[in-house]
Amino acid sequence: MNDVLVLDRAATTAALDPCRLMAAVSDALVAVARDAVSAPPRIAAFAPGGLLGAMPGYVPGLGLAAKLVSVFADPAHPGRSTHRGIVALFDPEDGRPLAVMDAEPVTAWRTAAAATHSALALARPGPVVVVGTGAQARAQVSLLAALRPAEPVTVAGRDPDAARALAALHPAGRSAEGIEAAVRGAATVYCCTGATRPVLRRAWLAPGTHVSSVGGSHGPELDDDTIRDAALFTEWPGAATTPPPSGAHELQGLPGGRRAVLLGSVLSGEAPGRTAPDRLTVFKSTGHAALDVAAAHVVHRTATRRGTDEPPH
């Protein structure tokens, strides 16, 4: 075990190279869509104050990893929860443990990468809004700043001071006074909250808006009318066919055999994305072990090759 790389939060975050992460997450999403991933259903042990979940997965070409994550209420921030844990990466050929890293940045950044891929594939050009001011919103703004620093981003949330602080992380960031005012003129909305009830309303969304909803683990982040009117996209089929917290609150009991399209199928060109300029599109993320494998692969690769001349892919 002496050769296992151990990375704390700062080291894990520093090794999440944005370009490599986007490439690896795309590969993982496509592998999920092609049913090439081995990832059993999530399991959890429940304690009085929260739960401990386990998410193992294998993705061809990226590796074998498992995440242990605790989800507990955050007393310092009512209405929010903490997601703390570790991700262990193993050699898929002989089973040797290779690295242990902090799960919080892995989870936040791989989720932001999937949400960003959905927007790149499905959104029309126009203003970008991030709703939320917590850890996931921070990762989303930071990733957008790294990938597209010149593209303006507006941050909206319940706390104006927190929104201003988060917007300052982006070279072209600004904050809005309220969520409704911000999203009414948006082409892309990243919804990154710890909502227990909808924070986004269909009436606020202009024709052709794309929504990447990655929050709502404890309740619906989007209202029923938004889901009703939108073309739906997910990371994996279970987002709509399994109950929360594995599946999405918003996608339970879709009527009339309605189904969501897998984002990986859109990225691979095997399924259509946006079919009309004025069609509302929604990517509803619930997370998937394959994305943790992708991020862990990037962290290990970057951390062990830092200082070489190899460029990011």
mmCIF file of C-alpha atoms in Angstrom:
data_model
loop_
_atom_site.group_PDB
_atom_site.id
_atom_site.type_symbol
_atom_site.label_atom_id
_atom_site.label_comp_id
_atom_site.label_asym_id
_atom_site.label_seq_id
_atom_site.Cartn_x
_atom_site.Cartn_y
_atom_site.Cartn_z
ATOM 1 C CA MET A 1 0.000 0.000 0.000
ATOM 2 C CA ASN A 2 3.028 2.292 0.229
ATOM 3 C CA ASP A 3 2.787 3.201 -3.448
ATOM 4 C CA VAL A 4 -0.838 4.357 -3.237
ATOM 5 C CA LEU A 5 -1.170 8.024 -4.128
ATOM 6 C CA VAL A 6 -3.139 9.893 -1.453
ATOM 7 C CA LEU A 7 -4.554 13.291 -2.422
ATOM 8 C CA ASP A 8 -6.298 15.733 -0.111
ATOM 9 C CA ARG A 9 -8.963 18.167 -1.314
ATOM 10 C CA ALA A 10 -6.554 20.806 -2.578
ATOM 11 C CA ALA A 11 -4.397 18.276 -4.427
ATOM 12 C CA THR A 12 -7.452 16.555 -5.914
ATOM 13 C CA THR A 13 -8.861 19.849 -7.156
ATOM 14 C CA ALA A 14 -5.520 20.910 -8.618
ATOM 15 C CA ALA A 15 -5.310 17.651 -10.599
ATOM 16 C CA LEU A 16 -8.764 18.007 -12.194
ATOM 17 C CA ASP A 17 -7.464 19.326 -15.491
ATOM 18 C CA PRO A 18 -10.535 20.840 -17.223
ATOM 19 C CA CYS A 19 -9.735 19.745 -20.783
ATOM 20 C CA ARG A 20 -8.819 16.197 -19.794
ATOM 21 C CA LEU A 21 -11.891 16.052 -17.568
ATOM 22 C CA MET A 22 -14.237 17.083 -20.379
ATOM 23 C CA ALA A 23 -12.752 14.442 -22.678
ATOM 24 C CA ALA A 24 -12.935 11.676 -20.064
ATOM 25 C CA VAL A 25 -16.500 12.528 -19.017
ATOM 26 C CA SER A 26 -17.589 12.481 -22.662
ATOM 27 C CA ASP A 27 -16.049 9.014 -23.060
ATOM 28 C CA ALA A 28 -17.815 7.847 -19.895
ATOM 29 C CA LEU A 29 -21.220 9.196 -20.995
ATOM 30 C CA VAL A 30 -20.890 7.472 -24.360
ATOM 31 C CA ALA A 31 -19.874 4.216 -22.656
ATOM 32 C CA VAL A 32 -22.941 4.415 -20.390
ATOM 33 C CA ALA A 33 -25.197 4.950 -23.395
ATOM 34 C CA ARG A 34 -23.660 1.939 -25.157
ATOM 35 C CA ASP A 35 -24.111 -0.237 -22.051
ATOM 36 C CA ALA A 36 -20.342 -0.784 -21.880
ATOM 37 C CA VAL A 37 -20.026 0.231 -18.208
ATOM 38 C CA SER A 38 -20.149 -2.087 -15.212
ATOM 39 C CA ALA A 39 -21.814 -0.190 -12.364
ATOM 40 C CA PRO A 40 -24.248 -1.881 -9.957
ATOM 41 C CA PRO A 41 -27.142 0.088 -8.462
ATOM 42 C CA ARG A 42 -26.129 2.496 -5.722
ATOM 43 C CA ILE A 43 -26.470 1.291 -2.169
ATOM 44 C CA ALA A 44 -26.504 3.236 1.088
ATOM 45 C CA ALA A 45 -26.299 2.702 4.820
ATOM 46 C CA PHE A 46 -28.481 5.086 6.813
ATOM 47 C CA ALA A 47 -27.351 6.759 10.039
ATOM 48 C CA PRO A 48 -29.457 9.029 12.282
ATOM 49 C CA GLY A 49 -28.155 12.169 10.604
ATOM 50 C CA GLY A 50 -27.643 11.051 7.012
ATOM 51 C CA LEU A 51 -26.403 8.265 4.773
ATOM 52 C CA LEU A 52 -23.233 6.664 3.450
ATOM 53 C CA GLY A 53 -23.497 5.686 -0.190
ATOM 54 C CA ALA A 54 -21.283 3.376 -2.262
ATOM 55 C CA MET A 55 -20.770 3.741 -6.018
ATOM 56 C CA PRO A 56 -18.313 1.317 -7.691
ATOM 57 C CA GLY A 57 -17.790 1.349 -11.428
ATOM 58 C CA TYR A 58 -15.651 0.181 -14.326
ATOM 59 C CA VAL A 59 -15.340 2.078 -17.614
ATOM 60 C CA PRO A 60 -13.279 0.567 -20.448
ATOM 61 C CA GLY A 61 -10.273 2.735 -21.165
ATOM 62 C CA LEU A 62 -10.719 4.829 -18.018
ATOM 63 C CA GLY A 63 -10.447 2.406 -15.137
ATOM 64 C CA LEU A 64 -11.967 0.913 -12.028
ATOM 65 C CA ALA A 65 -12.974 3.029 -9.042
ATOM 66 C CA ALA A 66 -15.349 3.240 -6.108
ATOM 67 C CA LYS A 67 -16.743 6.238 -4.282
ATOM 68 C CA LEU A 68 -17.829 6.267 -0.650
ATOM 69 C CA VAL A 69 -19.768 9.444 0.070
ATOM 70 C CA SER A 70 -21.680 10.637 3.113
ATOM 71 C CA VAL A 71 -24.666 12.950 2.662
ATOM 72 C CA PHE A 72 -25.640 14.842 5.815
ATOM 73 C CA ALA A 73 -27.509 18.063 6.550
ATOM 74 C CA ASP A 74 -25.236 21.085 6.876
ATOM 75 C CA PRO A 75 -26.093 22.898 10.135
ATOM 76 C CA ALA A 76 -24.168 25.969 8.999
ATOM 77 C CA HIS A 77 -26.283 26.280 5.843
ATOM 78 C CA PRO A 78 -29.950 25.369 6.398
ATOM 79 C CA GLY A 79 -31.458 23.710 3.356
ATOM 80 C CA ARG A 80 -28.089 22.467 2.108
ATOM 81 C CA SER A 81 -26.291 19.185 2.605
ATOM 82 C CA THR A 82 -22.653 18.139 2.765
ATOM 83 C CA HIS A 83 -21.189 15.498 0.444
ATOM 84 C CA ARG A 84 -17.957 14.183 1.968
ATOM 85 C CA GLY A 85 -16.042 11.065 1.136
ATOM 86 C CA ILE A 86 -13.289 9.389 -0.805
ATOM 87 C CA VAL A 87 -12.776 7.912 -4.245
ATOM 88 C CA ALA A 88 -10.428 4.940 -4.586
ATOM 89 C CA LEU A 89 -8.923 4.145 -7.985
ATOM 90 C CA PHE A 90 -7.704 0.614 -8.795
ATOM 91 C CA ASP A 91 -5.712 -0.945 -11.600
ATOM 92 C CA PRO A 92 -8.337 -2.702 -13.754
ATOM 93 C CA GLU A 93 -5.854 -5.390 -14.830
ATOM 94 C CA ASP A 94 -4.574 -6.663 -11.487
ATOM 95 C CA GLY A 95 -6.741 -4.898 -8.890
ATOM 96 C CA ARG A 96 -3.927 -2.930 -7.238
ATOM 97 C CA PRO A 97 -5.099 0.232 -5.460
ATOM 98 C CA LEU A 98 -3.562 3.205 -7.223
ATOM 99 C CA ALA A 99 -4.931 6.303 -5.534
ATOM 100 C CA VAL A 100 -7.276 7.652 -2.893
ATOM 101 C CA MET A 101 -8.657 11.157 -3.375
ATOM 102 C CA ASP A 102 -11.215 13.572 -1.956
ATOM 103 C CA ALA A 103 -14.691 12.820 -3.290
ATOM 104 C CA GLU A 104 -16.159 16.321 -3.002
ATOM 105 C CA PRO A 105 -14.209 17.996 -5.835
ATOM 106 C CA VAL A 106 -14.417 14.810 -7.908
ATOM 107 C CA THR A 107 -18.213 14.803 -7.607
ATOM 108 C CA ALA A 108 -18.653 18.526 -8.167
ATOM 109 C CA TRP A 109 -16.362 18.787 -11.180
ATOM 110 C CA ARG A 110 -17.505 15.624 -12.967
ATOM 111 C CA THR A 111 -21.109 16.802 -12.542
ATOM 112 C CA ALA A 112 -20.209 20.222 -13.921
ATOM 113 C CA ALA A 113 -18.492 18.562 -16.881
ATOM 114 C CA ALA A 114 -21.583 16.485 -17.713
ATOM 115 C CA ALA A 115 -23.813 19.554 -17.426
ATOM 116 C CA THR A 116 -21.467 21.522 -19.672
ATOM 117 C CA HIS A 117 -21.469 18.750 -22.284
ATOM 118 C CA SER A 118 -25.269 18.869 -22.298
ATOM 119 C CA ALA A 119 -25.207 22.598 -22.956
ATOM 120 C CA LEU A 120 -22.567 22.335 -25.673
ATOM 121 C CA ALA A 121 -24.616 19.630 -27.398
ATOM 122 C CA LEU A 122 -28.128 20.998 -26.890
ATOM 123 C CA ALA A 123 -28.165 24.733 -26.171
ATOM 124 C CA ARG A 124 -28.633 27.544 -28.650
ATOM 125 C CA PRO A 125 -26.275 30.545 -28.505
ATOM 126 C CA GLY A 126 -27.139 33.196 -25.958
ATOM 127 C CA PRO A 127 -26.851 34.287 -22.320
ATOM 128 C CA VAL A 128 -25.703 31.752 -19.722
ATOM 129 C CA VAL A 129 -27.040 31.730 -16.147
ATOM 130 C CA VAL A 130 -25.918 29.652 -13.166
ATOM 131 C CA VAL A 131 -28.561 29.309 -10.433
ATOM 132 C CA GLY A 132 -27.114 28.508 -7.012
ATOM 133 C CA THR A 133 -24.209 29.622 -4.841
ATOM 134 C CA GLY A 134 -23.031 26.396 -3.179
ATOM 135 C CA ALA A 135 -20.214 23.957 -3.956
ATOM 136 C CA GLN A 136 -21.783 22.633 -7.160
ATOM 137 C CA ALA A 137 -22.447 26.115 -8.528
ATOM 138 C CA ARG A 138 -18.868 27.045 -7.664
ATOM 139 C CA ALA A 139 -17.537 24.090 -9.656
ATOM 140 C CA GLN A 140 -19.804 24.962 -12.574
ATOM 141 C CA VAL A 141 -18.693 28.594 -12.711
ATOM 142 C CA SER A 142 -15.046 27.594 -12.305
ATOM 143 C CA LEU A 143 -15.249 25.081 -15.141
ATOM 144 C CA LEU A 144 -16.950 27.593 -17.445
ATOM 145 C CA ALA A 145 -14.265 30.133 -16.543
ATOM 146 C CA ALA A 146 -11.552 27.646 -17.522
ATOM 147 C CA LEU A 147 -13.188 26.543 -20.761
ATOM 148 C CA ARG A 148 -14.820 29.758 -22.019
ATOM 149 C CA PRO A 149 -13.444 32.724 -20.052
ATOM 150 C CA ALA A 150 -14.713 35.315 -22.530
ATOM 151 C CA GLU A 151 -18.336 34.083 -22.536
ATOM 152 C CA PRO A 152 -20.392 36.067 -19.980
ATOM 153 C CA VAL A 153 -21.990 34.156 -17.120
ATOM 154 C CA THR A 154 -24.636 35.465 -14.732
ATOM 155 C CA VAL A 155 -24.964 33.991 -11.236
ATOM 156 C CA ALA A 156 -28.294 34.120 -9.408
ATOM 157 C CA GLY A 157 -29.266 32.801 -5.992
ATOM 158 C CA ARG A 158 -31.085 33.454 -2.747
ATOM 159 C CA ASP A 159 -28.061 35.243 -1.226
ATOM 160 C CA PRO A 160 -27.015 38.299 -3.302
ATOM 161 C CA ASP A 161 -23.643 38.566 -1.537
ATOM 162 C CA ALA A 162 -22.848 34.908 -2.255
ATOM 163 C CA ALA A 163 -23.924 35.376 -5.879
ATOM 164 C CA ARG A 164 -21.575 38.339 -6.275
ATOM 165 C CA ALA A 165 -18.687 36.427 -4.714
ATOM 166 C CA LEU A 166 -19.248 33.452 -6.985
ATOM 167 C CA ALA A 167 -19.576 35.599 -10.113
ATOM 168 C CA ALA A 168 -16.172 37.097 -9.315
ATOM 169 C CA LEU A 169 -14.573 33.707 -10.040
ATOM 170 C CA HIS A 170 -15.377 34.151 -13.746
ATOM 171 C CA PRO A 171 -13.559 36.774 -15.852
ATOM 172 C CA ALA A 172 -16.872 37.731 -17.472
ATOM 173 C CA GLY A 173 -19.085 36.985 -14.480
ATOM 174 C CA ARG A 174 -21.849 39.130 -13.080
ATOM 175 C CA SER A 175 -24.566 38.604 -10.505
ATOM 176 C CA ALA A 176 -28.322 39.094 -10.692
ATOM 177 C CA GLU A 177 -30.701 40.294 -8.005
ATOM 178 C CA GLY A 178 -33.173 37.437 -8.465
ATOM 179 C CA ILE A 179 -33.509 34.060 -10.134
ATOM 180 C CA GLU A 180 -36.592 34.885 -12.200
ATOM 181 C CA ALA A 181 -35.124 38.055 -13.706
ATOM 182 C CA ALA A 182 -31.882 36.262 -14.570
ATOM 183 C CA VAL A 183 -33.370 33.230 -16.311
ATOM 184 C CA ARG A 184 -36.070 35.049 -18.326
ATOM 185 C CA GLY A 185 -33.511 36.119 -20.904
ATOM 186 C CA ALA A 186 -31.242 33.072 -20.737
ATOM 187 C CA ALA A 187 -30.408 30.602 -23.480
ATOM 188 C CA THR A 188 -28.735 28.206 -21.034
ATOM 189 C CA VAL A 189 -29.560 27.758 -17.354
ATOM 190 C CA TYR A 190 -27.380 25.634 -15.070
ATOM 191 C CA CYS A 191 -29.496 24.837 -12.026
ATOM 192 C CA CYS A 192 -27.152 23.834 -9.173
ATOM 193 C CA THR A 193 -29.094 23.986 -5.911
ATOM 194 C CA GLY A 194 -29.955 21.875 -2.901
ATOM 195 C CA ALA A 195 -33.649 22.411 -3.566
ATOM 196 C CA THR A 196 -36.441 20.490 -1.912
ATOM 197 C CA ARG A 197 -39.048 22.189 -4.116
ATOM 198 C CA PRO A 198 -38.843 23.817 -7.575
ATOM 199 C CA VAL A 199 -36.646 26.888 -7.916
ATOM 200 C CA LEU A 200 -37.254 27.218 -11.665
ATOM 201 C CA ARG A 201 -40.638 27.803 -13.290
ATOM 202 C CA ARG A 202 -41.680 27.049 -16.856
ATOM 203 C CA ALA A 203 -43.220 30.510 -17.240
ATOM 204 C CA TRP A 204 -39.802 32.085 -16.752
ATOM 205 C CA LEU A 205 -38.134 30.194 -19.618
ATOM 206 C CA ALA A 206 -37.974 31.630 -23.116
ATOM 207 C CA PRO A 207 -38.592 29.420 -26.172
ATOM 208 C CA GLY A 208 -35.553 27.286 -26.927
ATOM 209 C CA THR A 209 -33.964 27.547 -23.481
ATOM 210 C CA HIS A 210 -31.717 24.692 -22.377
ATOM 211 C CA VAL A 211 -31.726 23.737 -18.688
ATOM 212 C CA SER A 212 -28.988 21.638 -17.088
ATOM 213 C CA SER A 213 -30.443 20.618 -13.724
ATOM 214 C CA VAL A 214 -27.898 18.919 -11.464
ATOM 215 C CA GLY A 215 -29.398 19.632 -8.023
ATOM 216 C CA GLY A 216 -32.552 18.497 -6.331
ATOM 217 C CA SER A 217 -31.273 15.412 -4.522
ATOM 218 C CA HIS A 218 -33.833 16.020 -1.777
ATOM 219 C CA GLY A 219 -36.749 17.161 -3.944
ATOM 220 C CA PRO A 220 -37.645 18.504 -7.392
ATOM 221 C CA GLU A 221 -35.532 21.386 -8.679
ATOM 222 C CA LEU A 222 -37.771 21.935 -11.732
ATOM 223 C CA ASP A 223 -41.552 22.270 -11.863
ATOM 224 C CA ASP A 224 -43.895 19.802 -13.584
ATOM 225 C CA ASP A 225 -44.660 22.190 -16.450
ATOM 226 C CA THR A 226 -40.988 22.441 -17.383
ATOM 227 C CA ILE A 227 -40.671 18.659 -17.506
ATOM 228 C CA ARG A 228 -43.938 18.358 -19.448
ATOM 229 C CA ASP A 229 -42.842 20.758 -22.204
ATOM 230 C CA ALA A 230 -39.192 19.758 -22.531
ATOM 231 C CA ALA A 231 -37.240 17.241 -24.538
ATOM 232 C CA LEU A 232 -35.548 15.256 -21.762
ATOM 233 C CA PHE A 233 -31.955 14.011 -21.536
ATOM 234 C CA THR A 234 -30.180 12.059 -18.788
ATOM 235 C CA GLU A 235 -26.871 10.337 -18.024
ATOM 236 C CA TRP A 236 -28.375 6.879 -17.574
ATOM 237 C CA PRO A 237 -31.764 5.155 -17.936
ATOM 238 C CA GLY A 238 -32.217 4.786 -14.181
ATOM 239 C CA ALA A 239 -32.624 8.541 -13.786
ATOM 240 C CA ALA A 240 -36.243 8.015 -14.845
ATOM 241 C CA THR A 241 -36.822 4.365 -13.883
ATOM 242 C CA THR A 242 -35.465 4.149 -10.334
ATOM 243 C CA PRO A 243 -36.770 6.021 -7.275
ATOM 244 C CA PRO A 244 -34.826 8.866 -5.608
ATOM 245 C CA PRO A 245 -32.160 9.351 -4.517
ATOM 246 C CA SER A 246 -30.870 7.126 -7.302
ATOM 247 C CA GLY A 247 -33.365 8.507 -9.792
ATOM 248 C CA ALA A 248 -34.568 12.064 -10.310
ATOM 249 C CA HIS A 249 -37.576 13.406 -8.440
ATOM 250 C CA GLU A 250 -38.734 15.223 -11.569
ATOM 251 C CA LEU A 251 -38.673 12.141 -13.822
ATOM 252 C CA GLN A 252 -40.732 9.745 -11.726
ATOM 253 C CA GLY A 253 -43.790 8.345 -13.511
ATOM 254 C CA LEU A 254 -43.322 9.962 -16.906
ATOM 255 C CA PRO A 255 -46.675 9.596 -18.686
ATOM 256 C CA GLY A 256 -47.511 7.650 -21.817
ATOM 257 C CA GLY A 257 -44.296 5.685 -22.076
ATOM 258 C CA ARG A 258 -42.333 8.913 -22.436
ATOM 259 C CA ARG A 259 -38.587 8.387 -22.175
ATOM 260 C CA ALA A 260 -35.470 10.503 -21.773
ATOM 261 C CA VAL A 261 -32.649 10.371 -24.335
ATOM 262 C CA LEU A 262 -29.206 9.433 -23.032
ATOM 263 C CA LEU A 263 -26.754 12.312 -23.373
ATOM 264 C CA GLY A 264 -23.994 9.907 -24.392
ATOM 265 C CA SER A 265 -26.049 8.866 -27.417
ATOM 266 C CA VAL A 266 -26.256 12.517 -28.474
ATOM 267 C CA LEU A 267 -22.508 13.014 -27.973
ATOM 268 C CA SER A 268 -21.746 9.942 -30.098
ATOM 269 C CA GLY A 269 -24.150 11.006 -32.858
ATOM 270 C CA GLU A 270 -26.344 7.951 -32.301
ATOM 271 C CA ALA A 271 -29.379 9.991 -31.206
ATOM 272 C CA PRO A 272 -30.646 13.447 -32.149
ATOM 273 C CA GLY A 273 -30.243 16.369 -29.787
ATOM 274 C CA ARG A 274 -32.157 19.597 -30.312
ATOM 275 C CA THR A 275 -34.829 19.051 -32.954
ATOM 276 C CA ALA A 276 -36.271 22.583 -33.168
ATOM 277 C CA PRO A 277 -34.898 26.065 -32.359
ATOM 278 C CA ASP A 278 -37.761 26.899 -30.003
ATOM 279 C CA ARG A 279 -37.920 23.529 -28.208
ATOM 280 C CA LEU A 280 -37.200 23.564 -24.494
ATOM 281 C CA THR A 281 -34.511 21.024 -23.569
ATOM 282 C CA VAL A 282 -33.692 19.672 -20.102
ATOM 283 C CA PHE A 283 -30.701 17.619 -19.017
ATOM 284 C CA LYS A 284 -31.537 16.104 -15.636
ATOM 285 C CA SER A 285 -28.437 14.826 -13.865
ATOM 286 C CA THR A 286 -28.482 12.335 -11.012
ATOM 287 C CA GLY A 287 -24.820 11.371 -11.210
ATOM 288 C CA HIS A 288 -23.319 8.042 -12.216
ATOM 289 C CA ALA A 289 -20.347 5.987 -11.050
ATOM 290 C CA ALA A 290 -18.872 6.096 -14.569
ATOM 291 C CA LEU A 291 -18.349 9.837 -14.186
ATOM 292 C CA ASP A 292 -16.472 9.302 -10.914
ATOM 293 C CA VAL A 293 -14.237 6.801 -12.696
ATOM 294 C CA ALA A 294 -13.592 9.371 -15.430
ATOM 295 C CA ALA A 295 -12.673 12.103 -12.963
ATOM 296 C CA ALA A 296 -10.529 9.771 -10.843
ATOM 297 C CA HIS A 297 -8.676 8.704 -13.984
ATOM 298 C CA VAL A 298 -7.936 12.345 -14.795
ATOM 299 C CA VAL A 299 -6.814 13.162 -11.254
ATOM 300 C CA HIS A 300 -4.440 10.192 -11.125
ATOM 301 C CA ARG A 301 -3.070 10.817 -14.595
ATOM 302 C CA THR A 302 -2.530 14.530 -14.014
ATOM 303 C CA ALA A 303 -1.032 14.102 -10.551
ATOM 304 C CA THR A 304 1.418 11.411 -11.636
ATOM 305 C CA ARG A 305 2.434 13.165 -14.868
ATOM 306 C CA ARG A 306 2.615 16.731 -13.601
ATOM 307 C CA GLY A 307 5.812 18.326 -14.689
ATOM 308 C CA THR A 308 6.051 16.385 -17.957
ATOM 309 C CA ASP A 309 5.656 17.942 -21.374
ATOM 310 C CA GLU A 310 2.554 15.914 -22.236
ATOM 311 C CA PRO A 311 -0.236 18.315 -23.286
ATOM 312 C CA PRO A 312 -3.845 17.883 -22.118
ATOM 313 C CA HIS A 313 -6.158 15.985 -24.443
#
